[in-house]
Amino acid sequence: MPVDPTDIATCLDDDTPPDTGGSAPMAAPIVQTSLFAFPDVQSLIDGLGAEHETHVYSRGRNPTVEVLERKLARLERGEVCTCFASGMAAVSAVMLGLLRAGDHILFVNHTYGPTLQLARHLRRFGIEHDLLLDVDPDRVRAALRSNTRLLWLESPGTMLCRTLDVGAIAGIAREHGAISCIDNSWATPLFQKPIPLGVDLVVHSASKYIGGHSDVIAGAVIGSAELMLEIFQRAFMLNGGILAPFDAWLLLRGLRTLPARMRQHHEDGLRVASFLRAHDSVRRVFHPAFPVAQPDHPSSLTGFAGLFSFELNTADLDNVRRVIDSLRRFRIGVSWGGVESLVITPNRGTNAADLDAQRIPHGLIRISVGLEGADVLIDDLDTALRTL
Ligand SMILES: *Cc1c(COP(=O)(O)O)cnc(C)c1O
């Protein structure tokens, strides 16, 4: 699982101009300002006419955030990146910036819950959607409607880790004249590059691996200058969900260790997944390396993150709870992608119909493998599984 050396260089690059003395800061300056003053009225008028490329007001462009945006655009091989206050702000901006009443969104694969909730809310504004769990490209083609304007992909999904034939589905979107957008939070730009595969837009929850330390909420969208200008003008500037300069600085720090962290998540995740796969109390492991989660198509992943799930041999919530509550090294909590290992179950005891509709097993446990070391985590899981 080699990480592209140019990506490592991008992540590590300080990307700051030398100051007058010829030396340069190792870390980007935090430009904590709400506005930028102009030398004369005409410069201000010009700036207001092109806020997507001028420093006017920090609800638009900000130099610290731009350092991060340039790096993320380079990592994804996209033209332009815009950062947001959260992953959901990024998701909302794509939908609100590009869709209008009468449009239809096709969600392909298991989709992040709040993203679907947003789509349900958009029905009020005349935007319809369907969720397609059958991810075969022929089924995708058959599910398109004449008014399908956006295909929303997640690959791998973040509950059952099922992957898509990303290039094939991007091609179907293009033939249909629709925009394709993928949530690439799981793979990070290091392990999957959707834009060279033909996907129009990439969305990230940077709160996960990119931040990497469970201390910042952020999002990003990357795509062509043309689509990004629409999103900037119709959604980013108007929704106001901007990334604060300090939060951008935290993400720049996170990026510096992203290649090293992802290599470790890849290795330790695979070791923990292999241990679970061989365990008598485990029915299935949903990890993109294994056939259960990997349909028959070319993989666009060049590495594996540390987030995956497994199904116990029992569907009983008391058993699921006992195993999770017995874990000592995994913290119980939502989210993922930080240095600490986390565990959660989608089974709340009251949502059986929901789980069944999404074909999620009731005995499912999702773990985010952190950086504690695979041996320690395997021991912990072994002890917890013995309580069954
Ligand atoms: C967390 C998450 C989001 C939303 O990101 P926030 O930063 O929490 O708003 C979107 N997509 C996926 C797959 C996520 O896991």
GROMACS .gro file of C-alpha atoms and ligand atoms in nm:
model
  403
    1MET     CA    1   0.000   0.000   0.000
    2PRO     CA    2   0.240   0.269  -0.114
    3VAL     CA    3   0.121   0.626  -0.069
    4ASP     CA    4   0.196   0.845  -0.372
    5PRO     CA    5   0.521   1.036  -0.296
    6THR     CA    6   0.382   1.356  -0.446
    7ASP     CA    7   0.089   1.328  -0.204
    8ILE     CA    8   0.328   1.287   0.088
    9ALA     CA    9   0.513   1.598  -0.029
   10THR     CA   10   0.184   1.789  -0.054
   11CYS     CA   11   0.079   1.687   0.296
   12LEU     CA   12   0.415   1.779   0.449
   13ASP     CA   13   0.477   2.097   0.250
   14ASP     CA   14   0.469   2.409   0.470
   15ASP     CA   15   0.330   2.601   0.172
   16THR     CA   16   0.411   2.940   0.315
   17PRO     CA   17   0.588   3.223   0.134
   18PRO     CA   18   0.925   3.340   0.267
   19ASP     CA   19   0.908   3.660   0.468
   20THR     CA   20   1.126   3.961   0.395
   21GLY     CA   21   1.428   3.814   0.569
   22GLY     CA   22   1.428   3.518   0.329
   23SER     CA   23   1.332   3.265   0.595
   24ALA     CA   24   0.982   3.114   0.608
   25PRO     CA   25   0.754   2.993   0.887
   26MET     CA   26   0.726   2.612   0.912
   27ALA     CA   27   0.354   2.642   0.987
   28ALA     CA   28   0.104   2.858   0.801
   29PRO     CA   29   0.020   3.188   0.973
   30ILE     CA   30  -0.331   3.202   1.120
   31VAL     CA   31  -0.490   3.504   0.955
   32GLN     CA   32  -0.747   3.578   1.221
   33THR     CA   33  -0.932   3.865   1.055
   34SER     CA   34  -1.292   3.918   0.955
   35LEU     CA   35  -1.219   4.165   0.674
   36PHE     CA   36  -0.947   4.297   0.446
   37ALA     CA   37  -0.885   4.669   0.390
   38PHE     CA   38  -0.827   4.803   0.036
   39PRO     CA   39  -0.595   5.085  -0.076
   40ASP     CA   40  -0.872   5.266  -0.267
   41VAL     CA   41  -1.239   5.248  -0.362
   42GLN     CA   42  -1.184   5.099  -0.707
   43SER     CA   43  -0.987   4.807  -0.559
   44LEU     CA   44  -1.275   4.735  -0.322
   45ILE     CA   45  -1.526   4.750  -0.610
   46ASP     CA   46  -1.309   4.510  -0.812
   47GLY     CA   47  -1.274   4.278  -0.512
   48LEU     CA   48  -1.649   4.266  -0.451
   49GLY     CA   49  -1.695   4.170  -0.814
   50ALA     CA   50  -1.474   3.861  -0.772
   51GLU     CA   51  -1.508   3.747  -0.411
   52HIS     CA   52  -1.419   3.388  -0.503
   53GLU     CA   53  -1.062   3.501  -0.580
   54THR     CA   54  -1.014   3.810  -0.366
   55HIS     CA   55  -0.970   3.868   0.007
   56VAL     CA   56  -1.267   4.087   0.097
   57TYR     CA   57  -1.434   3.933   0.400
   58SER     CA   58  -1.361   3.604   0.580
   59ARG     CA   59  -1.710   3.467   0.504
   60GLY     CA   60  -1.555   3.439   0.156
   61ARG     CA   61  -1.183   3.383   0.117
   62ASN     CA   62  -0.927   3.364   0.397
   63PRO     CA   63  -0.552   3.307   0.344
   64THR     CA   64  -0.509   3.033   0.609
   65VAL     CA   65  -0.808   2.841   0.477
   66GLU     CA   66  -0.670   2.883   0.123
   67VAL     CA   67  -0.346   2.706   0.215
   68LEU     CA   68  -0.555   2.405   0.317
   69GLU     CA   69  -0.781   2.431   0.012
   70ARG     CA   70  -0.486   2.429  -0.227
   71LYS     CA   71  -0.346   2.117  -0.061
   72LEU     CA   72  -0.677   1.929  -0.069
   73ALA     CA   73  -0.734   2.023  -0.436
   74ARG     CA   74  -0.385   1.894  -0.522
   75LEU     CA   75  -0.437   1.570  -0.327
   76GLU     CA   76  -0.768   1.502  -0.506
   77ARG     CA   77  -0.632   1.610  -0.848
   78GLY     CA   78  -0.915   1.863  -0.870
   79GLU     CA   79  -0.908   2.225  -0.983
   80VAL     CA   80  -1.064   2.400  -0.685
   81CYS     CA   81  -1.141   2.316  -0.322
   82THR     CA   82  -1.367   2.505  -0.085
   83CYS     CA   83  -1.361   2.425   0.286
   84PHE     CA   84  -1.661   2.436   0.516
   85ALA     CA   85  -1.748   2.445   0.885
   86SER     CA   86  -1.842   2.075   0.876
   87GLY     CA   87  -1.886   1.782   0.644
   88MET     CA   88  -2.261   1.848   0.649
   89ALA     CA   89  -2.206   2.212   0.550
   90ALA     CA   90  -2.013   2.077   0.250
   91VAL     CA   91  -2.288   1.826   0.165
   92SER     CA   92  -2.557   2.096   0.199
   93ALA     CA   93  -2.363   2.336  -0.022
   94VAL     CA   94  -2.343   2.084  -0.307
   95MET     CA   95  -2.717   2.017  -0.296
   96LEU     CA   96  -2.834   2.374  -0.238
   97GLY     CA   97  -2.583   2.523  -0.478
   98LEU     CA   98  -2.651   2.293  -0.773
   99LEU     CA   99  -3.014   2.174  -0.749
  100ARG     CA  100  -3.348   2.335  -0.814
  101ALA     CA  101  -3.715   2.238  -0.770
  102GLY     CA  102  -3.804   1.948  -0.997
  103ASP     CA  103  -3.460   1.785  -0.975
  104HIS     CA  104  -3.401   1.428  -0.855
  105ILE     CA  105  -3.105   1.290  -0.657
  106LEU     CA  106  -3.007   0.924  -0.684
  107PHE     CA  107  -2.815   0.798  -0.380
  108VAL     CA  108  -2.610   0.492  -0.464
  109ASN     CA  109  -2.499   0.265  -0.180
  110HIS     CA  110  -2.543   0.304   0.196
  111THR     CA  111  -2.543   0.676   0.264
  112TYR     CA  112  -2.448   0.875   0.573
  113GLY     CA  113  -2.768   0.924   0.778
  114PRO     CA  114  -2.775   1.306   0.799
  115THR     CA  115  -2.707   1.332   0.422
  116LEU     CA  116  -3.028   1.134   0.364
  117GLN     CA  117  -3.212   1.340   0.625
  118LEU     CA  118  -3.115   1.653   0.431
  119ALA     CA  119  -3.251   1.496   0.111
  120ARG     CA  120  -3.580   1.421   0.292
  121HIS     CA  121  -3.595   1.785   0.403
  122LEU     CA  122  -3.534   1.901   0.045
  123ARG     CA  123  -3.864   1.739  -0.060
  124ARG     CA  124  -4.026   2.054   0.080
  125PHE     CA  125  -3.845   2.247  -0.189
  126GLY     CA  126  -3.953   2.013  -0.467
  127ILE     CA  127  -3.635   1.802  -0.484
  128GLU     CA  128  -3.699   1.427  -0.495
  129HIS     CA  129  -3.463   1.138  -0.427
  130ASP     CA  130  -3.424   0.762  -0.429
  131LEU     CA  131  -3.182   0.542  -0.239
  132LEU     CA  132  -3.037   0.252  -0.435
  133LEU     CA  133  -2.875  -0.022  -0.227
  134ASP     CA  134  -2.832  -0.249  -0.526
  135VAL     CA  135  -2.514  -0.103  -0.666
  136ASP     CA  136  -2.476  -0.296  -0.990
  137PRO     CA  137  -2.414  -0.038  -1.270
  138ASP     CA  138  -2.709  -0.174  -1.474
  139ARG     CA  139  -2.941  -0.116  -1.178
  140VAL     CA  140  -2.798   0.233  -1.142
  141ARG     CA  141  -2.876   0.305  -1.507
  142ALA     CA  142  -3.229   0.168  -1.465
  143ALA     CA  143  -3.291   0.384  -1.156
  144LEU     CA  144  -3.214   0.711  -1.336
  145ARG     CA  145  -3.503   0.941  -1.405
  146SER     CA  146  -3.519   1.202  -1.678
  147ASN     CA  147  -3.482   1.467  -1.406
  148THR     CA  148  -3.195   1.299  -1.217
  149ARG     CA  149  -2.947   1.583  -1.182
  150LEU     CA  150  -2.720   1.445  -0.908
  151LEU     CA  151  -2.580   1.096  -0.840
  152TRP     CA  152  -2.453   1.079  -0.485
  153LEU     CA  153  -2.206   0.801  -0.414
  154GLU     CA  154  -2.042   0.663  -0.104
  155SER     CA  155  -1.769   0.410  -0.156
  156PRO     CA  156  -1.694   0.239   0.070
  157GLY     CA  157  -2.011   0.298   0.270
  158THR     CA  158  -1.927   0.368   0.633
  159MET     CA  159  -2.142   0.097   0.793
  160LEU     CA  160  -2.103  -0.215   0.575
  161CYS     CA  161  -1.797  -0.093   0.380
  162ARG     CA  162  -1.944  -0.200   0.048
  163THR     CA  163  -1.760  -0.049  -0.249
  164LEU     CA  164  -1.884   0.072  -0.587
  165ASP     CA  165  -1.745   0.058  -0.937
  166VAL     CA  166  -1.682   0.430  -0.908
  167GLY     CA  167  -1.555   0.485  -1.263
  168ALA     CA  168  -1.848   0.298  -1.422
  169ILE     CA  169  -2.108   0.488  -1.220
  170ALA     CA  170  -1.940   0.823  -1.289
  171GLY     CA  171  -1.960   0.734  -1.660
  172ILE     CA  172  -2.332   0.657  -1.630
  173ALA     CA  173  -2.390   0.996  -1.465
  174ARG     CA  174  -2.199   1.175  -1.739
  175GLU     CA  175  -2.390   0.998  -2.021
  176HIS     CA  176  -2.711   1.104  -1.853
  177GLY     CA  177  -2.600   1.466  -1.821
  178ALA     CA  178  -2.607   1.444  -1.440
  179ILE     CA  179  -2.344   1.554  -1.188
  180SER     CA  180  -2.171   1.285  -0.984
  181CYS     CA  181  -2.054   1.353  -0.630
  182ILE     CA  182  -1.878   1.108  -0.399
  183ASP     CA  183  -1.834   1.123  -0.023
  184ASN     CA  184  -1.465   1.023   0.000
  185SER     CA  185  -1.430   1.062   0.378
  186TRP     CA  186  -1.352   0.693   0.439
  187ALA     CA  187  -1.071   0.653   0.188
  188THR     CA  188  -0.922   1.003   0.215
  189PRO     CA  189  -0.753   1.143  -0.097
  190LEU     CA  190  -0.457   0.916  -0.022
  191PHE     CA  191  -0.643   0.589  -0.080
  192GLN     CA  192  -0.896   0.684  -0.351
  193LYS     CA  193  -0.890   0.952  -0.621
  194PRO     CA  194  -1.239   0.976  -0.771
  195ILE     CA  195  -1.181   1.279  -0.996
  196PRO     CA  196  -0.937   1.103  -1.234
  197LEU     CA  197  -1.201   0.823  -1.250
  198GLY     CA  198  -1.452   1.072  -1.391
  199VAL     CA  199  -1.639   1.183  -1.077
  200ASP     CA  200  -1.733   1.553  -1.086
  201LEU     CA  201  -1.723   1.643  -0.717
  202VAL     CA  202  -1.562   1.501  -0.406
  203VAL     CA  203  -1.695   1.578  -0.057
  204HIS     CA  204  -1.509   1.521   0.267
  205SER     CA  205  -1.593   1.522   0.630
  206ALA     CA  206  -1.249   1.648   0.735
  207SER     CA  207  -1.361   1.585   1.096
  208LYS     CA  208  -1.252   1.224   1.042
  209TYR     CA  209  -0.909   1.121   0.908
  210ILE     CA  210  -0.795   1.453   0.764
  211GLY     CA  211  -0.822   1.625   1.104
  212GLY     CA  212  -0.734   1.293   1.260
  213HIS     CA  213  -0.728   1.393   1.628
  214SER     CA  214  -1.097   1.423   1.720
  215ASP     CA  215  -1.056   1.794   1.787
  216VAL     CA  216  -1.206   1.972   1.487
  217ILE     CA  217  -1.525   1.963   1.278
  218ALA     CA  218  -1.475   2.055   0.912
  219GLY     CA  219  -1.568   1.970   0.555
  220ALA     CA  220  -1.449   2.022   0.200
  221VAL     CA  221  -1.572   2.003  -0.160
  222ILE     CA  222  -1.334   1.961  -0.455
  223GLY     CA  223  -1.421   1.987  -0.824
  224SER     CA  224  -1.392   2.184  -1.147
  225ALA     CA  225  -1.360   2.562  -1.130
  226GLU     CA  226  -1.698   2.592  -1.303
  227LEU     CA  227  -1.900   2.377  -1.060
  228MET     CA  228  -1.712   2.515  -0.761
  229LEU     CA  229  -1.792   2.874  -0.863
  230GLU     CA  230  -2.163   2.787  -0.865
  231ILE     CA  231  -2.132   2.628  -0.522
  232PHE     CA  232  -1.931   2.925  -0.393
  233GLN     CA  233  -2.175   3.187  -0.514
  234ARG     CA  234  -2.508   3.010  -0.453
  235ALA     CA  235  -2.433   2.822  -0.132
  236PHE     CA  236  -2.098   2.886   0.034
  237MET     CA  237  -2.124   3.265   0.062
  238LEU     CA  238  -2.496   3.256   0.141
  239ASN     CA  239  -2.515   2.966   0.387
  240GLY     CA  240  -2.218   3.109   0.572
  241GLY     CA  241  -2.085   2.772   0.689
  242ILE     CA  242  -1.722   2.880   0.670
  243LEU     CA  243  -1.417   2.712   0.818
  244ALA     CA  244  -1.250   2.928   1.082
  245PRO     CA  245  -0.880   3.008   1.019
  246PHE     CA  246  -0.770   2.829   1.338
  247ASP     CA  247  -0.965   2.516   1.243
  248ALA     CA  248  -0.799   2.526   0.900
  249TRP     CA  249  -0.464   2.545   1.079
  250LEU     CA  250  -0.553   2.235   1.286
  251LEU     CA  251  -0.637   2.051   0.963
  252LEU     CA  252  -0.307   2.158   0.806
  253ARG     CA  253  -0.135   2.005   1.109
  254GLY     CA  254  -0.348   1.694   1.067
  255LEU     CA  255  -0.246   1.666   0.701
  256ARG     CA  256   0.120   1.655   0.796
  257THR     CA  257   0.077   1.314   0.959
  258LEU     CA  258  -0.203   1.186   0.732
  259PRO     CA  259   0.022   0.960   0.521
  260ALA     CA  260   0.186   0.806   0.831
  261ARG     CA  261  -0.146   0.764   1.010
  262MET     CA  262  -0.320   0.610   0.710
  263ARG     CA  263  -0.041   0.358   0.661
  264GLN     CA  264  -0.082   0.249   1.024
  265HIS     CA  265  -0.464   0.242   1.005
  266HIS     CA  266  -0.433   0.029   0.690
  267GLU     CA  267  -0.202  -0.228   0.849
  268ASP     CA  268  -0.362  -0.247   1.191
  269GLY     CA  269  -0.714  -0.244   1.047
  270LEU     CA  270  -0.632  -0.542   0.828
  271ARG     CA  271  -0.476  -0.732   1.117
  272VAL     CA  272  -0.774  -0.672   1.345
  273ALA     CA  273  -1.018  -0.759   1.064
  274SER     CA  274  -0.833  -1.085   0.992
  275PHE     CA  275  -0.841  -1.177   1.360
  276LEU     CA  276  -1.217  -1.115   1.378
  277ARG     CA  277  -1.279  -1.306   1.056
  278ALA     CA  278  -1.126  -1.618   1.207
  279HIS     CA  279  -1.315  -1.584   1.536
  280ASP     CA  280  -1.588  -1.836   1.624
  281SER     CA  281  -1.822  -1.571   1.765
  282VAL     CA  282  -1.811  -1.360   1.449
  283ARG     CA  283  -2.034  -1.439   1.153
  284ARG     CA  284  -1.907  -1.188   0.896
  285VAL     CA  285  -1.652  -0.908   0.876
  286PHE     CA  286  -1.745  -0.613   0.659
  287HIS     CA  287  -1.408  -0.484   0.544
  288PRO     CA  288  -1.341  -0.383   0.181
  289ALA     CA  289  -1.051  -0.629   0.166
  290PHE     CA  290  -1.289  -0.924   0.208
  291PRO     CA  291  -1.533  -1.065  -0.049
  292VAL     CA  292  -1.847  -1.010   0.161
  293ALA     CA  293  -1.801  -0.636   0.125
  294GLN     CA  294  -1.636  -0.643  -0.217
  295PRO     CA  295  -1.860  -0.716  -0.514
  296ASP     CA  296  -1.705  -0.828  -0.837
  297HIS     CA  297  -1.562  -0.509  -0.987
  298PRO     CA  298  -1.227  -0.335  -1.008
  299SER     CA  299  -1.133  -0.168  -0.682
  300SER     CA  300  -1.043   0.199  -0.689
  301LEU     CA  301  -0.895   0.181  -0.339
  302THR     CA  302  -0.517   0.184  -0.305
  303GLY     CA  303  -0.530   0.125   0.069
  304PHE     CA  304  -0.772   0.060   0.356
  305ALA     CA  305  -0.876   0.292   0.634
  306GLY     CA  306  -0.929   0.160   0.988
  307LEU     CA  307  -1.309   0.183   0.991
  308PHE     CA  308  -1.508  -0.138   0.938
  309SER     CA  309  -1.769  -0.356   1.104
  310PHE     CA  310  -1.841  -0.714   1.200
  311GLU     CA  311  -2.150  -0.916   1.276
  312LEU     CA  312  -2.172  -1.133   1.584
  313ASN     CA  313  -2.314  -1.483   1.562
  314THR     CA  314  -2.600  -1.348   1.772
  315ALA     CA  315  -2.843  -1.070   1.680
  316ASP     CA  316  -2.945  -1.012   2.041
  317LEU     CA  317  -2.886  -0.653   2.156
  318ASP     CA  318  -2.796  -0.767   2.510
  319ASN     CA  319  -2.507  -0.965   2.365
  320VAL     CA  320  -2.398  -0.679   2.142
  321ARG     CA  321  -2.405  -0.451   2.446
  322ARG     CA  322  -2.210  -0.696   2.661
  323VAL     CA  323  -1.930  -0.724   2.406
  324ILE     CA  324  -1.905  -0.347   2.356
  325ASP     CA  325  -1.925  -0.269   2.727
  326SER     CA  326  -1.646  -0.522   2.794
  327LEU     CA  327  -1.400  -0.346   2.566
  328ARG     CA  328  -1.135  -0.148   2.750
  329ARG     CA  329  -0.923   0.001   2.470
  330PHE     CA  330  -1.207   0.104   2.239
  331ARG     CA  331  -1.397   0.415   2.349
  332ILE     CA  332  -1.773   0.412   2.290
  333GLY     CA  333  -1.873   0.701   2.066
  334VAL     CA  334  -1.982   0.828   1.727
  335SER     CA  335  -1.743   0.947   1.458
  336TRP     CA  336  -1.412   0.786   1.360
  337GLY     CA  337  -1.075   0.861   1.206
  338GLY     CA  338  -0.894   0.979   1.519
  339VAL     CA  339  -0.591   0.827   1.689
  340GLU     CA  340  -0.810   0.652   1.948
  341SER     CA  341  -1.006   0.338   1.868
  342LEU     CA  342  -1.384   0.374   1.880
  343VAL     CA  343  -1.677   0.133   1.881
  344ILE     CA  344  -2.050   0.167   1.817
  345THR     CA  345  -2.351  -0.039   1.711
  346PRO     CA  346  -2.619   0.088   1.474
  347ASN     CA  347  -2.870  -0.123   1.674
  348ARG     CA  348  -3.054   0.101   1.920
  349GLY     CA  349  -3.311  -0.159   2.016
  350THR     CA  350  -3.590   0.057   1.868
  351ASN     CA  351  -3.487   0.081   1.501
  352ALA     CA  352  -3.531  -0.275   1.372
  353ALA     CA  353  -3.737  -0.161   1.071
  354ASP     CA  354  -3.475   0.095   0.974
  355LEU     CA  355  -3.193  -0.159   1.000
  356ASP     CA  356  -3.388  -0.412   0.795
  357ALA     CA  357  -3.468  -0.155   0.525
  358GLN     CA  358  -3.095  -0.087   0.491
  359ARG     CA  359  -3.007  -0.458   0.521
  360ILE     CA  360  -2.790  -0.390   0.827
  361PRO     CA  361  -2.755  -0.695   1.057
  362HIS     CA  362  -2.886  -0.645   1.412
  363GLY     CA  363  -2.571  -0.797   1.559
  364LEU     CA  364  -2.344  -0.543   1.389
  365ILE     CA  365  -2.056  -0.372   1.570
  366ARG     CA  366  -1.857  -0.099   1.396
  367ILE     CA  367  -1.503  -0.021   1.503
  368SER     CA  368  -1.258   0.250   1.412
  369VAL     CA  369  -0.910   0.109   1.458
  370GLY     CA  370  -0.688   0.380   1.606
  371LEU     CA  371  -0.315   0.387   1.664
  372GLU     CA  372  -0.287   0.189   1.989
  373GLY     CA  373  -0.132  -0.107   1.806
  374ALA     CA  374  -0.307  -0.410   1.658
  375ASP     CA  375  -0.193  -0.656   1.929
  376VAL     CA  376  -0.345  -0.453   2.210
  377LEU     CA  377  -0.673  -0.416   2.021
  378ILE     CA  378  -0.690  -0.783   1.926
  379ASP     CA  379  -0.639  -0.884   2.292
  380ASP     CA  380  -0.912  -0.648   2.397
  381LEU     CA  381  -1.157  -0.781   2.136
  382ASP     CA  382  -1.069  -1.142   2.225
  383THR     CA  383  -1.145  -1.080   2.593
  384ALA     CA  384  -1.473  -0.904   2.512
  385LEU     CA  385  -1.589  -1.176   2.271
  386ARG     CA  386  -1.528  -1.435   2.541
  387THR     CA  387  -1.814  -1.288   2.744
  388LEU     CA  388  -2.061  -1.432   2.492
  389LIG     C1  389  -1.918   1.236   0.957
  389LIG     C2  390  -1.959   1.219   0.817
  389LIG     C3  391  -2.016   1.323   0.744
  389LIG     C4  392  -2.052   1.455   0.804
  389LIG     O1  393  -1.942   1.523   0.847
  389LIG     P1  394  -1.943   1.626   0.971
  389LIG     O2  395  -1.806   1.683   0.967
  389LIG     O3  396  -1.974   1.547   1.093
  389LIG     O4  397  -2.049   1.726   0.943
  389LIG     C5  398  -2.044   1.300   0.610
  389LIG     N1  399  -2.019   1.181   0.553
  389LIG     C6  400  -1.968   1.078   0.621
  389LIG     C7  401  -1.943   0.950   0.551
  389LIG     C8  402  -1.936   1.093   0.756
  389LIG     O5  403  -1.887   0.990   0.824
   0.00000   0.00000   0.00000
